[in-house]
PDB file of C-alpha atoms in Angstrom:
ATOM      1  CA  UNK A   1     -30.590  -5.729 -32.992  1.00  0.00           C
ATOM      2  CA  UNK A   2     -29.525  -8.284 -30.411  1.00  0.00           C
ATOM      3  CA  UNK A   3     -26.042  -9.740 -30.190  1.00  0.00           C
ATOM      4  CA  UNK A   4     -25.776 -13.468 -30.089  1.00  0.00           C
ATOM      5  CA  UNK A   5     -22.880 -15.503 -28.794  1.00  0.00           C
ATOM      6  CA  UNK A   6     -22.034 -19.113 -29.137  1.00  0.00           C
ATOM      7  CA  UNK A   7     -21.675 -21.117 -25.905  1.00  0.00           C
ATOM      8  CA  UNK A   8     -18.138 -20.749 -24.589  1.00  0.00           C
ATOM      9  CA  UNK A   9     -17.469 -17.729 -26.797  1.00  0.00           C
ATOM     10  CA  UNK A  10     -17.180 -14.215 -25.374  1.00  0.00           C
ATOM     11  CA  UNK A  11     -18.665 -11.150 -26.988  1.00  0.00           C
ATOM     12  CA  UNK A  12     -15.308  -9.558 -27.787  1.00  0.00           C
ATOM     13  CA  UNK A  13     -12.453 -11.500 -29.316  1.00  0.00           C
ATOM     14  CA  UNK A  14     -13.931 -14.967 -28.914  1.00  0.00           C
ATOM     15  CA  UNK A  15     -12.637 -15.551 -25.348  1.00  0.00           C
ATOM     16  CA  UNK A  16     -14.486 -17.222 -22.524  1.00  0.00           C
ATOM     17  CA  UNK A  17     -17.230 -15.399 -20.604  1.00  0.00           C
ATOM     18  CA  UNK A  18     -15.295 -14.950 -17.370  1.00  0.00           C
ATOM     19  CA  UNK A  19     -13.524 -11.970 -15.884  1.00  0.00           C
ATOM     20  CA  UNK A  20      -9.788 -11.675 -16.349  1.00  0.00           C
ATOM     21  CA  UNK A  21      -7.921 -12.227 -13.082  1.00  0.00           C
ATOM     22  CA  UNK A  22      -4.255 -11.599 -12.467  1.00  0.00           C
ATOM     23  CA  UNK A  23      -2.259 -14.475 -10.991  1.00  0.00           C
ATOM     24  CA  UNK A  24      -1.964 -14.332  -7.200  1.00  0.00           C
ATOM     25  CA  UNK A  25       1.839 -14.129  -7.239  1.00  0.00           C
ATOM     26  CA  UNK A  26       1.710 -11.083  -9.521  1.00  0.00           C
ATOM     27  CA  UNK A  27      -0.674  -9.290  -7.164  1.00  0.00           C
ATOM     28  CA  UNK A  28       1.640 -10.086  -4.257  1.00  0.00           C
ATOM     29  CA  UNK A  29       4.680  -8.784  -6.155  1.00  0.00           C
ATOM     30  CA  UNK A  30       2.879  -5.509  -6.946  1.00  0.00           C
ATOM     31  CA  UNK A  31       1.919  -5.114  -3.279  1.00  0.00           C
ATOM     32  CA  UNK A  32       5.493  -5.892  -2.172  1.00  0.00           C
ATOM     33  CA  UNK A  33       6.800  -3.221  -4.559  1.00  0.00           C
ATOM     34  CA  UNK A  34       4.311  -0.720  -3.125  1.00  0.00           C
ATOM     35  CA  UNK A  35       5.517  -1.552   0.403  1.00  0.00           C
ATOM     36  CA  UNK A  36       9.162  -1.119  -0.619  1.00  0.00           C
ATOM     37  CA  UNK A  37       8.236   2.141  -2.348  1.00  0.00           C
ATOM     38  CA  UNK A  38       6.697   3.452   0.875  1.00  0.00           C
ATOM     39  CA  UNK A  39       9.886   2.573   2.756  1.00  0.00           C
ATOM     40  CA  UNK A  40      12.064   4.216   0.090  1.00  0.00           C
ATOM     41  CA  UNK A  41      10.025   7.429   0.092  1.00  0.00           C
ATOM     42  CA  UNK A  42      10.362   7.692   3.868  1.00  0.00           C
ATOM     43  CA  UNK A  43      14.130   7.156   3.627  1.00  0.00           C
ATOM     44  CA  UNK A  44      14.280   9.943   1.021  1.00  0.00           C
ATOM     45  CA  UNK A  45      12.084  12.257   3.094  1.00  0.00           C
ATOM     46  CA  UNK A  46      14.251  11.701   6.134  1.00  0.00           C
ATOM     47  CA  UNK A  47      17.408  12.568   4.185  1.00  0.00           C
ATOM     48  CA  UNK A  48      18.937   9.110   3.869  1.00  0.00           C
ATOM     49  CA  UNK A  49      19.445   5.974   5.906  1.00  0.00           C
ATOM     50  CA  UNK A  50      21.819   7.617   8.387  1.00  0.00           C
ATOM     51  CA  UNK A  51      19.674  10.751   8.912  1.00  0.00           C
ATOM     52  CA  UNK A  52      17.126  11.071  11.689  1.00  0.00           C
ATOM     53  CA  UNK A  53      14.048  13.308  11.542  1.00  0.00           C
ATOM     54  CA  UNK A  54      13.351  15.710  14.376  1.00  0.00           C
ATOM     55  CA  UNK A  55      11.517  15.406  16.789  1.00  0.00           C
ATOM     56  CA  UNK A  56      12.845  12.046  17.945  1.00  0.00           C
ATOM     57  CA  UNK A  57       9.454  10.348  18.136  1.00  0.00           C
ATOM     58  CA  UNK A  58       8.865  11.186  14.472  1.00  0.00           C
ATOM     59  CA  UNK A  59      12.322   9.887  13.517  1.00  0.00           C
ATOM     60  CA  UNK A  60      11.521   6.592  15.221  1.00  0.00           C
ATOM     61  CA  UNK A  61       8.171   6.547  13.428  1.00  0.00           C
ATOM     62  CA  UNK A  62       9.996   6.888  10.122  1.00  0.00           C
ATOM     63  CA  UNK A  63      12.300   4.015  11.096  1.00  0.00           C
ATOM     64  CA  UNK A  64       9.262   1.915  11.962  1.00  0.00           C
ATOM     65  CA  UNK A  65       7.671   2.658   8.575  1.00  0.00           C
ATOM     66  CA  UNK A  66      10.924   1.850   6.763  1.00  0.00           C
ATOM     67  CA  UNK A  67      11.428  -1.461   8.587  1.00  0.00           C
ATOM     68  CA  UNK A  68       7.712  -2.205   8.293  1.00  0.00           C
ATOM     69  CA  UNK A  69       7.855  -1.685   4.539  1.00  0.00           C
ATOM     70  CA  UNK A  70      10.602  -4.270   4.163  1.00  0.00           C
ATOM     71  CA  UNK A  71       8.890  -6.698   6.565  1.00  0.00           C
ATOM     72  CA  UNK A  72       5.559  -6.268   4.774  1.00  0.00           C
ATOM     73  CA  UNK A  73       7.183  -6.920   1.393  1.00  0.00           C
ATOM     74  CA  UNK A  74       8.746 -10.114   2.739  1.00  0.00           C
ATOM     75  CA  UNK A  75       5.463 -11.223   4.325  1.00  0.00           C
ATOM     76  CA  UNK A  76       3.668 -10.674   1.029  1.00  0.00           C
ATOM     77  CA  UNK A  77       6.213 -12.723  -0.908  1.00  0.00           C
ATOM     78  CA  UNK A  78       6.050 -15.750   1.424  1.00  0.00           C
ATOM     79  CA  UNK A  79       3.700 -18.211  -0.278  1.00  0.00           C
ATOM     80  CA  UNK A  80       1.487 -19.266   2.673  1.00  0.00           C
ATOM     81  CA  UNK A  81      -0.572 -17.977   4.418  1.00  0.00           C
ATOM     82  CA  UNK A  82      -1.447 -14.751   2.654  1.00  0.00           C
ATOM     83  CA  UNK A  83      -3.501 -12.890   5.264  1.00  0.00           C
ATOM     84  CA  UNK A  84      -0.618 -11.701   7.534  1.00  0.00           C
ATOM     85  CA  UNK A  85       1.015  -9.914   4.603  1.00  0.00           C
ATOM     86  CA  UNK A  86      -2.260  -8.329   3.563  1.00  0.00           C
ATOM     87  CA  UNK A  87      -3.003  -7.257   7.158  1.00  0.00           C
ATOM     88  CA  UNK A  88       0.465  -5.685   7.367  1.00  0.00           C
ATOM     89  CA  UNK A  89      -0.258  -3.952   4.053  1.00  0.00           C
ATOM     90  CA  UNK A  90      -3.417  -2.407   5.506  1.00  0.00           C
ATOM     91  CA  UNK A  91      -1.457  -1.043   8.477  1.00  0.00           C
ATOM     92  CA  UNK A  92       1.479   0.160   6.379  1.00  0.00           C
ATOM     93  CA  UNK A  93      -0.894   1.907   4.006  1.00  0.00           C
ATOM     94  CA  UNK A  94      -3.161   3.505   6.604  1.00  0.00           C
ATOM     95  CA  UNK A  95      -0.853   4.639   9.428  1.00  0.00           C
ATOM     96  CA  UNK A  96       1.530   6.930   7.494  1.00  0.00           C
ATOM     97  CA  UNK A  97      -1.373   8.231   5.391  1.00  0.00           C
ATOM     98  CA  UNK A  98      -3.236   9.315   8.521  1.00  0.00           C
ATOM     99  CA  UNK A  99      -0.036  10.718  10.030  1.00  0.00           C
ATOM    100  CA  UNK A 100       0.643  12.798   6.923  1.00  0.00           C
ATOM    101  CA  UNK A 101      -2.883  14.197   6.908  1.00  0.00           C
ATOM    102  CA  UNK A 102      -2.630  15.040  10.616  1.00  0.00           C
ATOM    103  CA  UNK A 103       0.725  16.778  10.171  1.00  0.00           C
ATOM    104  CA  UNK A 104      -0.639  18.912   7.335  1.00  0.00           C
ATOM    105  CA  UNK A 105      -4.013  19.806   8.879  1.00  0.00           C
ATOM    106  CA  UNK A 106      -3.862  20.143  12.678  1.00  0.00           C
ATOM    107  CA  UNK A 107      -0.147  19.566  13.197  1.00  0.00           C
ATOM    108  CA  UNK A 108       1.633  17.032  15.360  1.00  0.00           C
ATOM    109  CA  UNK A 109       3.529  17.589  18.626  1.00  0.00           C
ATOM    110  CA  UNK A 110       6.962  19.074  17.999  1.00  0.00           C
ATOM    111  CA  UNK A 111       6.384  19.677  14.284  1.00  0.00           C
ATOM    112  CA  UNK A 112       3.897  22.457  13.640  1.00  0.00           C
ATOM    113  CA  UNK A 113       5.895  23.761  10.651  1.00  0.00           C
ATOM    114  CA  UNK A 114       4.307  21.282   8.224  1.00  0.00           C
ATOM    115  CA  UNK A 115       0.741  22.562   8.668  1.00  0.00           C
ATOM    116  CA  UNK A 116      -0.535  23.587   5.235  1.00  0.00           C
ATOM    117  CA  UNK A 117       2.580  22.337   3.420  1.00  0.00           C
ATOM    118  CA  UNK A 118       0.949  20.117   0.792  1.00  0.00           C
ATOM    119  CA  UNK A 119       3.501  20.610  -2.005  1.00  0.00           C
ATOM    120  CA  UNK A 120       6.244  18.243  -0.831  1.00  0.00           C
ATOM    121  CA  UNK A 121       6.944  15.680  -3.587  1.00  0.00           C
ATOM    122  CA  UNK A 122       7.834  12.886  -1.165  1.00  0.00           C
ATOM    123  CA  UNK A 123       4.565  13.359   0.686  1.00  0.00           C
ATOM    124  CA  UNK A 124       2.546  13.265  -2.519  1.00  0.00           C
ATOM    125  CA  UNK A 125       4.286  10.124  -3.809  1.00  0.00           C
ATOM    126  CA  UNK A 126       3.896   8.513  -0.392  1.00  0.00           C
ATOM    127  CA  UNK A 127       0.148   9.223  -0.327  1.00  0.00           C
ATOM    128  CA  UNK A 128      -0.348   7.511  -3.688  1.00  0.00           C
ATOM    129  CA  UNK A 129       1.718   4.467  -2.691  1.00  0.00           C
ATOM    130  CA  UNK A 130       0.011   4.168   0.696  1.00  0.00           C
ATOM    131  CA  UNK A 131      -3.474   4.498  -0.785  1.00  0.00           C
ATOM    132  CA  UNK A 132      -2.650   1.899  -3.429  1.00  0.00           C
ATOM    133  CA  UNK A 133      -1.288  -0.591  -0.904  1.00  0.00           C
ATOM    134  CA  UNK A 134      -4.198   0.005   1.460  1.00  0.00           C
ATOM    135  CA  UNK A 135      -6.856  -0.526  -1.218  1.00  0.00           C
ATOM    136  CA  UNK A 136      -5.123  -3.581  -2.667  1.00  0.00           C
ATOM    137  CA  UNK A 137      -4.644  -5.142   0.775  1.00  0.00           C
ATOM    138  CA  UNK A 138      -8.216  -4.525   1.891  1.00  0.00           C
ATOM    139  CA  UNK A 139      -9.584  -5.949  -1.365  1.00  0.00           C
ATOM    140  CA  UNK A 140      -7.409  -9.062  -1.067  1.00  0.00           C
ATOM    141  CA  UNK A 141      -8.463  -9.614   2.557  1.00  0.00           C
ATOM    142  CA  UNK A 142     -12.109  -9.274   1.559  1.00  0.00           C
ATOM    143  CA  UNK A 143     -11.639 -11.606  -1.416  1.00  0.00           C
ATOM    144  CA  UNK A 144      -9.990 -14.180   0.836  1.00  0.00           C
ATOM    145  CA  UNK A 145     -12.822 -13.883   3.320  1.00  0.00           C
ATOM    146  CA  UNK A 146     -15.412 -14.458   0.591  1.00  0.00           C
ATOM    147  CA  UNK A 147     -13.630 -17.644  -0.509  1.00  0.00           C
ATOM    148  CA  UNK A 148     -13.936 -19.098   2.993  1.00  0.00           C
TER     149      UNK A 148
END
């Protein structure tokens, strides 16, 4: 038995036959919240705003991620152009993700104690936020490229 639809009517609920798309500003707000979440998780992992992770190069890396999270959120909320915010989102999502995986698998200079330590809650939350921001940013860059 075949389903029939009237022109302009969708199969379910009588809507139009087009995919639902979230408004662009809502997507940007979600991405900005992910970026701020990444910054907040790194502040928590470091022990607060005034704390500094050892070794020093890692502490500065945390500071860079924290400042980058705020800067990325601001870049995503500025109305035009969109691509710098999405490019920053790709970097903010990928760099700490790769660093976390390296610190847990092969270790990083000055911090071999984290090898095999996968149970840290801040690391797990950070991985989810970073993966989400990375995937959203890449998809938005690709969608913008297709429109051109």
